[in-house]
Short mmCIF file of C-alpha atoms and ligand atoms in Angstrom, two decimals:
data_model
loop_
_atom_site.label_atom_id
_atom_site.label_comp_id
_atom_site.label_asym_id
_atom_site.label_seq_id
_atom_site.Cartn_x
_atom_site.Cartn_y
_atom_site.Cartn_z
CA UNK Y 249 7.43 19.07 9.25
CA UNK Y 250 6.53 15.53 7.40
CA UNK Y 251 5.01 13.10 9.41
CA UNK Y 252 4.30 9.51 8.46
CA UNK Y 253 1.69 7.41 10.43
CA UNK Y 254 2.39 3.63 10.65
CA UNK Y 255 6.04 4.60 9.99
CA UNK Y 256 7.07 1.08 10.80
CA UNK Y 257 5.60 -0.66 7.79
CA UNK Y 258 6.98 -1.85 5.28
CA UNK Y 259 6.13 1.57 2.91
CA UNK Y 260 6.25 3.67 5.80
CA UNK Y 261 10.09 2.55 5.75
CA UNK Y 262 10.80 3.23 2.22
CA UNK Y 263 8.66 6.46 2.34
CA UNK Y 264 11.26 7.43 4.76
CA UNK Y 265 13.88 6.56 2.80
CA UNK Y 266 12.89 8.56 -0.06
CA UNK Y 267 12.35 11.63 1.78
CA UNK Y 268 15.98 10.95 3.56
CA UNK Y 269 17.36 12.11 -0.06
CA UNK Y 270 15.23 14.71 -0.40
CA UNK Y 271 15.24 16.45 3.01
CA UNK Y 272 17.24 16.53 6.18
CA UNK Y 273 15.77 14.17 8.91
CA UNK Y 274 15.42 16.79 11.33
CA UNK Y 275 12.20 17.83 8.67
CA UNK Y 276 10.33 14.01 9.28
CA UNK Y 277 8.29 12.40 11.78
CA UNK Y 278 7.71 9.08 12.05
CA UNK Y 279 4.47 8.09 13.64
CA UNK Y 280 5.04 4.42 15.39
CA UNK Y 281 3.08 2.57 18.03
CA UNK Y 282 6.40 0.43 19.21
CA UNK Y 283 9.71 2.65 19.15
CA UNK Y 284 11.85 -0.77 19.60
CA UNK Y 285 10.64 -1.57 15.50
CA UNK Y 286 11.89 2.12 14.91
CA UNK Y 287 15.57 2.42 15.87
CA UNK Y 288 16.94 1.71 12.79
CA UNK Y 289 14.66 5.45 11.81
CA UNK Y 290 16.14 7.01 15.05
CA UNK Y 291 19.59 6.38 14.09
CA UNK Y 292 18.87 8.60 11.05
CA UNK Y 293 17.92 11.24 12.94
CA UNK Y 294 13.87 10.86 12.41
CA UNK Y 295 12.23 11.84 15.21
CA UNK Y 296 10.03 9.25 16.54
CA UNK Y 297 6.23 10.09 18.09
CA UNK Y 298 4.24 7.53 19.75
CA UNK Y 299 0.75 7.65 17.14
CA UNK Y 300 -1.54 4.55 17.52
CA UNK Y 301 -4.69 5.05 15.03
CA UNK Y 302 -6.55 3.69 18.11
CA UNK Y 303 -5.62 6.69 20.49
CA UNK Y 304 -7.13 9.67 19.28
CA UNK Y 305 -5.79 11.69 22.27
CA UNK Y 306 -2.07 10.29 21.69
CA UNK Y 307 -2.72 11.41 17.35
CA UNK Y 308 -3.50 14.84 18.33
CA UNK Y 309 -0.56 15.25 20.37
CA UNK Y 310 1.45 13.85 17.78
CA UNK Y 311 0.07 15.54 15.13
CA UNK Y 312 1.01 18.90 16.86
CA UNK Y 313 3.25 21.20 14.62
CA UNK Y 314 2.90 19.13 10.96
CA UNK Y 315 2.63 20.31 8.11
CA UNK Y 316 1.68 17.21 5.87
CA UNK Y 317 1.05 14.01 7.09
CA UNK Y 318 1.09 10.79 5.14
CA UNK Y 319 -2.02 8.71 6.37
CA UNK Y 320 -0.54 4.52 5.48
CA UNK Y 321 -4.12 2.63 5.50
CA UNK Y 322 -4.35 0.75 8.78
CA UNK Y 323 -2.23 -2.76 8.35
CA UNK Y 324 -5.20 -4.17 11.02
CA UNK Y 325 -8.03 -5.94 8.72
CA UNK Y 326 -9.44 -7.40 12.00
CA UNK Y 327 -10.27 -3.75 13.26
CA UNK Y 328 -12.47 -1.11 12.07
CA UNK Y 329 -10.14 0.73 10.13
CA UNK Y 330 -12.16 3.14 8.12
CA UNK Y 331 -12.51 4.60 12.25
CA UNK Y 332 -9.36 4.24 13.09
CA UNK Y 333 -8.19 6.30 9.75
CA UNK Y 334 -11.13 8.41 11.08
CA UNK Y 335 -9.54 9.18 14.17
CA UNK Y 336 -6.31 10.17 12.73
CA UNK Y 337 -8.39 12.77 9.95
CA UNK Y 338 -9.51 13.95 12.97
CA UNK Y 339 -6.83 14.70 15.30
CA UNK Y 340 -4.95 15.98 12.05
CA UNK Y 341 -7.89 18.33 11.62
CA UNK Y 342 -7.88 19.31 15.66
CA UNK Y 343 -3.93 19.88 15.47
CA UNK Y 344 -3.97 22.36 12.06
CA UNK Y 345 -2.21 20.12 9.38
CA UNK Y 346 -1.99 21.12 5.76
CA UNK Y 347 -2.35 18.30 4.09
CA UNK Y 348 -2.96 14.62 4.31
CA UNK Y 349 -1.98 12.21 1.92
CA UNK Y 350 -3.61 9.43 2.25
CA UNK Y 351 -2.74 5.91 0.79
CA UNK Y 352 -5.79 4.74 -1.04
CA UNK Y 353 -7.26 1.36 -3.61
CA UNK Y 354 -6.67 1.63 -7.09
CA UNK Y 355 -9.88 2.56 -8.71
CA UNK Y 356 -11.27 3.13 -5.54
CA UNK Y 357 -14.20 5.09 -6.93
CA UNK Y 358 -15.40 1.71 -8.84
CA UNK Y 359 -13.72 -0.91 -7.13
CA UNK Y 360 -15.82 -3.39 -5.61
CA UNK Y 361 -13.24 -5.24 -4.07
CA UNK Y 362 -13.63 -6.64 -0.17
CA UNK Y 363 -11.13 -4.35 0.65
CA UNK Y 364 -11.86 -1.20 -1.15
CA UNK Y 365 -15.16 -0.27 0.97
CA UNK Y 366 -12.33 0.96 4.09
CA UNK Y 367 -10.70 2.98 1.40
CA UNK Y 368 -13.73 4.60 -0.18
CA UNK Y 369 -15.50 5.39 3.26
CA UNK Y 370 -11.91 6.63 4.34
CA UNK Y 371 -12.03 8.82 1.15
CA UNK Y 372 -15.15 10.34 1.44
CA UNK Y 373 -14.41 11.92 5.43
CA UNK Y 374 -11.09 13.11 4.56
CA UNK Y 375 -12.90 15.06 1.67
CA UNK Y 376 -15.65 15.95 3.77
CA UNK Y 377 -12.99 17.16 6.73
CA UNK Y 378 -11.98 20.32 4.59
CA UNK Y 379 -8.47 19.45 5.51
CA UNK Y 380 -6.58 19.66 1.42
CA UNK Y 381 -5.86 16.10 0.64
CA UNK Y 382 -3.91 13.75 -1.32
CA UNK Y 383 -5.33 10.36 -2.74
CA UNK Y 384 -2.55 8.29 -3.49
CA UNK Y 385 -4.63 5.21 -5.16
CA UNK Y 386 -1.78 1.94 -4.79
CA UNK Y 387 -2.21 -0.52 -6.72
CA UNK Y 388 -1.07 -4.11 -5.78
CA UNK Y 389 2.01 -4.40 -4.61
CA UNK Y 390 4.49 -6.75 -6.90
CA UNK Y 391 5.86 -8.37 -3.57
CA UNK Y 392 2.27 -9.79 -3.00
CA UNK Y 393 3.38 -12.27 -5.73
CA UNK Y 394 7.17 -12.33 -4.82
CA UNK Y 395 6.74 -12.86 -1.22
CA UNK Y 396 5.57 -16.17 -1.69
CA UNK Y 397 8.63 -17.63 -4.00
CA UNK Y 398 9.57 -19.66 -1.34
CA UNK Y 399 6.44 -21.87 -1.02
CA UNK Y 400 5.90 -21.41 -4.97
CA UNK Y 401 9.59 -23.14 -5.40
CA UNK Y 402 8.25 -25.69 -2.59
CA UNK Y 403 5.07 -26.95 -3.94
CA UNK Y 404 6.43 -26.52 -7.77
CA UNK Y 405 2.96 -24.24 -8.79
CA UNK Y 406 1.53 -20.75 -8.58
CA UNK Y 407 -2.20 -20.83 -7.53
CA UNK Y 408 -4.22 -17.96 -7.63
CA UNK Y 409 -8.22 -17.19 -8.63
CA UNK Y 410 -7.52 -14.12 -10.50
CA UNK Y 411 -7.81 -16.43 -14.34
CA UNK Y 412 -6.33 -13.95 -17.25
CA UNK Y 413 -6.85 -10.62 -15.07
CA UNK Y 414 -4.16 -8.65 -15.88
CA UNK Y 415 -2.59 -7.00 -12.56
CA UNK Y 416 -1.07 -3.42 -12.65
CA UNK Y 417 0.87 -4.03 -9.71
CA UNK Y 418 4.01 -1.96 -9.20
CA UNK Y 419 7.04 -2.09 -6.68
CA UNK Y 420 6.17 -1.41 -3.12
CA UNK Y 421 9.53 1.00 -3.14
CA UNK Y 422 7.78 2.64 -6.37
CA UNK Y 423 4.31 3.80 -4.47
CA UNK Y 424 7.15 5.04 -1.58
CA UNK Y 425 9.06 7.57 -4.23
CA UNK Y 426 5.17 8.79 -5.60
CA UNK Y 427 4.33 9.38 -1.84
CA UNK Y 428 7.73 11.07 -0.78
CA UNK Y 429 7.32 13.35 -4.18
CA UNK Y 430 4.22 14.47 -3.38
CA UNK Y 431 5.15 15.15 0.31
CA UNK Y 432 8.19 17.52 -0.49
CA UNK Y 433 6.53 18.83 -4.19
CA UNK Y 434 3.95 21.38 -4.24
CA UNK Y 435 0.81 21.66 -5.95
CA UNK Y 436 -0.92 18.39 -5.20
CA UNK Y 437 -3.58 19.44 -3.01
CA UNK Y 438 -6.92 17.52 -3.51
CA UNK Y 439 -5.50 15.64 -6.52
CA UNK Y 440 -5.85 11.94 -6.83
CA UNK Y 441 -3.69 9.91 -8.91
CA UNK Y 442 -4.26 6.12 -9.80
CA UNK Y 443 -0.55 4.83 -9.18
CA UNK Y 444 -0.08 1.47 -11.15
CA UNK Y 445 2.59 -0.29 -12.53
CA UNK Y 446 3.14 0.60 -16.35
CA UNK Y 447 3.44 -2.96 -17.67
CA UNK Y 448 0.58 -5.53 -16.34
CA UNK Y 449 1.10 -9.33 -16.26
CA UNK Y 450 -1.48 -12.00 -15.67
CA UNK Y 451 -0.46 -14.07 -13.13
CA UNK Y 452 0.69 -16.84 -15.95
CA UNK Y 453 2.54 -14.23 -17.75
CA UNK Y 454 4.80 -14.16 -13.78
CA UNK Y 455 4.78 -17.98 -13.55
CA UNK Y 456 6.62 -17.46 -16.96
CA UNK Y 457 9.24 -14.95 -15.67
CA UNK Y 458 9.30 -16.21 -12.50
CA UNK Y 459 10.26 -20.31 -14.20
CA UNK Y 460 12.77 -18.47 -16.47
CA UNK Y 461 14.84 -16.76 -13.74
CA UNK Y 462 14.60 -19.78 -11.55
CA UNK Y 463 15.58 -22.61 -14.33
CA UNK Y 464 12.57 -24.49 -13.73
CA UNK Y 465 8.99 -24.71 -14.81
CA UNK Y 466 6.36 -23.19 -12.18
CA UNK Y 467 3.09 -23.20 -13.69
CA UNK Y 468 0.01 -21.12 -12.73
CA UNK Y 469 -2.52 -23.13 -11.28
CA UNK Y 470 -5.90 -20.85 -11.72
CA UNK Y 471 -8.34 -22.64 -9.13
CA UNK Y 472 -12.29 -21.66 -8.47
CA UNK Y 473 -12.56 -19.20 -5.51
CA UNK Y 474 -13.57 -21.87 -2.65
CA UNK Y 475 -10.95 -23.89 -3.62
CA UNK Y 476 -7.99 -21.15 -3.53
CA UNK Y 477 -9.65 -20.26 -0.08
CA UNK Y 478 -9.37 -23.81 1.33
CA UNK Y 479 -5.58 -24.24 -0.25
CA UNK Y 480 -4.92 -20.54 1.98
CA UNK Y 481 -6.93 -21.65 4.87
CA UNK Y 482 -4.70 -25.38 4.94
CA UNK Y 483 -1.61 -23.31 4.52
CA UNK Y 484 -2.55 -21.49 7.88
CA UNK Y 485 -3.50 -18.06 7.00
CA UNK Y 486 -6.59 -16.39 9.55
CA UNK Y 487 -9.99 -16.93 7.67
CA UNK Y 488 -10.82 -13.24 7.55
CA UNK Y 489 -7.67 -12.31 5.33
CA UNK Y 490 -8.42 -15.45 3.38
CA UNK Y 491 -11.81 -14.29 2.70
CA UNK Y 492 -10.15 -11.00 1.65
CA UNK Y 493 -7.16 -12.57 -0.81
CA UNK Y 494 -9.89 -14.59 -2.10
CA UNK Y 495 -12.07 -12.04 -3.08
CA UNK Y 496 -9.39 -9.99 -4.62
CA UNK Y 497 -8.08 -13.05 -7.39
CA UNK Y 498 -11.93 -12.44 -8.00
CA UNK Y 499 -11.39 -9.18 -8.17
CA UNK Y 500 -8.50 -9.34 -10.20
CA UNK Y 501 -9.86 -12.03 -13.13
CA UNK Y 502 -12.66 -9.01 -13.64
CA UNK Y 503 -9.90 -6.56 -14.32
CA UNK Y 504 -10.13 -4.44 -10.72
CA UNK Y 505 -6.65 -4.39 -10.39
CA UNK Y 506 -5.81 -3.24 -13.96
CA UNK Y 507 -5.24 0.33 -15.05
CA UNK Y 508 -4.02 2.09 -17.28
CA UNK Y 509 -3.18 5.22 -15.73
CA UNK Y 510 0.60 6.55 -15.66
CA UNK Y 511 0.32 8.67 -13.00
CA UNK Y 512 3.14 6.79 -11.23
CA UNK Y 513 5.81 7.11 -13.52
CA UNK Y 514 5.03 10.33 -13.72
CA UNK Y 515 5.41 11.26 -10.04
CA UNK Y 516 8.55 9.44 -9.82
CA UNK Y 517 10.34 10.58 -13.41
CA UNK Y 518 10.99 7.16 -14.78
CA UNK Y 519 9.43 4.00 -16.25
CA UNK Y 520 8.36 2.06 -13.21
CA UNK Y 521 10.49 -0.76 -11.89
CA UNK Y 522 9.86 -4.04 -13.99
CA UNK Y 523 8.32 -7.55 -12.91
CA UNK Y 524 11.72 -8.86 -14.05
CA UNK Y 525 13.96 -6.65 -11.47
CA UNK Y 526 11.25 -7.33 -8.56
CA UNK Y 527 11.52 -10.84 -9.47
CA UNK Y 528 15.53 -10.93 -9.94
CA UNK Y 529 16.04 -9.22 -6.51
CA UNK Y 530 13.71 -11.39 -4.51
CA UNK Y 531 15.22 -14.42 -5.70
N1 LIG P 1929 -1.26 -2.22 -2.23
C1 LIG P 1929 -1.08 -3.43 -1.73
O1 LIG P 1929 -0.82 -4.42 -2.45
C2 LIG P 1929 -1.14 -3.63 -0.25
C3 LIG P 1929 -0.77 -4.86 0.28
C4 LIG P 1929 -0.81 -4.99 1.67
C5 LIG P 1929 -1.23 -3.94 2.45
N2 LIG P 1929 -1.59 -2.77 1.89
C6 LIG P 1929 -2.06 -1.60 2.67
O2 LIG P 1929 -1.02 -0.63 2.63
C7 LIG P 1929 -0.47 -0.42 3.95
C8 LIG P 1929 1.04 -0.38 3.84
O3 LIG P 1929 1.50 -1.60 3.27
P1 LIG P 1929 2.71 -2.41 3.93
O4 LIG P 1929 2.93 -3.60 3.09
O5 LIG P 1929 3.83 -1.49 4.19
O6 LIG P 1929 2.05 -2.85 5.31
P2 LIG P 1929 2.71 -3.61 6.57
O7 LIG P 1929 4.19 -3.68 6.43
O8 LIG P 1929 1.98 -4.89 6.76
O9 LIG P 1929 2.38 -2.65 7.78
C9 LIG P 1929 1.10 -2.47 8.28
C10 LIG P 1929 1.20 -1.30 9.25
O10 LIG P 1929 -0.08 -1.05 9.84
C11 LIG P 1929 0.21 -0.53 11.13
N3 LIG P 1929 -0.91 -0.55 12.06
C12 LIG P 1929 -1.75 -1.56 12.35
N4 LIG P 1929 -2.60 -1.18 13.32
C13 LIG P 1929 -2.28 0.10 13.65
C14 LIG P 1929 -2.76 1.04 14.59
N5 LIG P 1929 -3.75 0.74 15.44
N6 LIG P 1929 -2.19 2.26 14.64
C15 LIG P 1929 -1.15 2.59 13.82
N7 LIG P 1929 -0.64 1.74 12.92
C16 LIG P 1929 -1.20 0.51 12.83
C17 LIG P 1929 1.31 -1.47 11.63
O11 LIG P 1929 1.96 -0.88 12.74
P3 LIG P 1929 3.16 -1.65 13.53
O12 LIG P 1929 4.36 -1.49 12.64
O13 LIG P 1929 3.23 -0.90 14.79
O14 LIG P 1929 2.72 -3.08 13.67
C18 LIG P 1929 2.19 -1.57 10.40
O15 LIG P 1929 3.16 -0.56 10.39
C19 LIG P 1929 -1.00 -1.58 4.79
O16 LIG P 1929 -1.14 -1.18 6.14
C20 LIG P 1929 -2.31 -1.92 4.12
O17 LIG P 1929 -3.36 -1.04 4.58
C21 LIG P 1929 -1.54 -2.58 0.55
#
């Protein structure tokens, strides 16, 4: 049995979609803390367990009877979530699962990103647990950039802090396929592969692709890091994500979200999906 904690996200959903063409349902689990966000899994015949990384009790119950289990980093910056992934290493541990996969930072092992420290803690126990592991290092996610066409259309500008840092970002559906191949491949135990998108862009290099499919110029607008914090913090987002996104276009501008690694094309058997077609179909 395949079981995927915080089944409900976003990947979680297109990890399950994967593995629906590559398995019968009866042969996934999907971990969820609300089974009203996963009917739509249900209906496919995915069995749904109650697994909130909060509730170590509740994960070892869960966890009862898996074989591999794909551990989606905590979407819950306010929390501690290098325990919470704890808890789940542990109650995976307690209830005899193979393998963990674990969805990690790109670079993680020289990243000094804000957000990396969770992952390389998070790392370091699940080596340390003897259980045989995955590291499935994501990049950034495309739809970081594309989720915000709307308010890039309104306001007529891009604004970032990451400068000329070229991004290896990839499409969130692409990190899905790597995970679901690894989950239903063997011979992956304790690798780690750095999963990035094969052709980086700078975020002027999108503002380009992103004016030309749109008919209309929308520059990049690189601002100094307090500044692109304020401009976040005025459009409403909670300070401690800002602090994170800020830190990242910092990040980013020192080439921490670059790589040149193909290990993601190479799990999924094709060039990865292009900042044009990520663009085109969010537009
Ligand atoms: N590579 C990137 O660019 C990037 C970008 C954003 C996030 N991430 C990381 O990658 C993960 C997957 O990305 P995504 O975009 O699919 O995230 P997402 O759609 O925002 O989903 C976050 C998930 O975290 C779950 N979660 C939060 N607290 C939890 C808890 N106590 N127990 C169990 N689950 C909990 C949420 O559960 P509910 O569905 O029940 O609310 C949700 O399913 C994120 O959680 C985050 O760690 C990566």
């Amino acid at each position: 049995m395949i079981f995927i904690a915080a089944a409900t996200s976003q990947l979680g959903n297109l990890v399950i979609q994967s593995l629906l063409e590559k398995i019968p349902a009866s042969q996934i689990i999907a971990g969820v803390r609300d089974t009203n966000k996963a009917q739509n899994l249900s209906a496919k015949g995915v069995t749904l367990r109650i697994a909130d990384y909060n509730d170590p009790d509740g994960l070892e119950r869960a966890l009862l009877g898996v074989d591999k289990l794909l551990l989606i980093s905590s979407g819950d910056i306010a929390a501690s979530r290098q325990q919470q992934h704890a808890n789940v290493i542990d109650a995976a541990k307690k209830a005899g699962v193979g393998l963990i996969a674990y969805t990690s930072i790109l670079n993680a092992d020289t990243s000094e990103l804000l957000l990396a420290k969770d992952h390389q803690e998070t790392e370091k126990y699940l080596k340390a647990s003897g259980v045989p592991y995955v590291f499935l290092r994501d990049g950034w996610y495309i739809e970081n950039y594309t989720g915000s066409i709307p308010v890039a259309l309104q306001h007529g500008a891009i604004i970032g802090a990451s400068g000329d840092g070229k991004i290896s970002a990839a499409a969130r559906k692409d990190y899905a396929e790597a995970a679901a191949v690894v989950l239903t491949s063997d011979g992956h135990e304790n690798k780690i592969y750095e999963l990035a998108g094969d052709n980086a862009f700078t975020l002027n290099e999108y503002a380009d692709e992103l004016s030309k499919q749109v008919g209309k110029t929308i520059p990049y607008v690189n601002l100094p890091k307090d500044e692109y914090a304020a401009a976040l913090v005025g459009a409403g987002l909670p300070e401690a994500l800002v602090n994170i996104l800020a830190d990242s276009d910092i990040g980013a501008s020192k080439g921490q979200l670059y790589s040149k690694s193909k290990d993601l094309g190479g799990l999924i058997g094709r060039p990865t999906t292009t900042l044009k077609d990520v663009i085109a179909s969010s537009i």
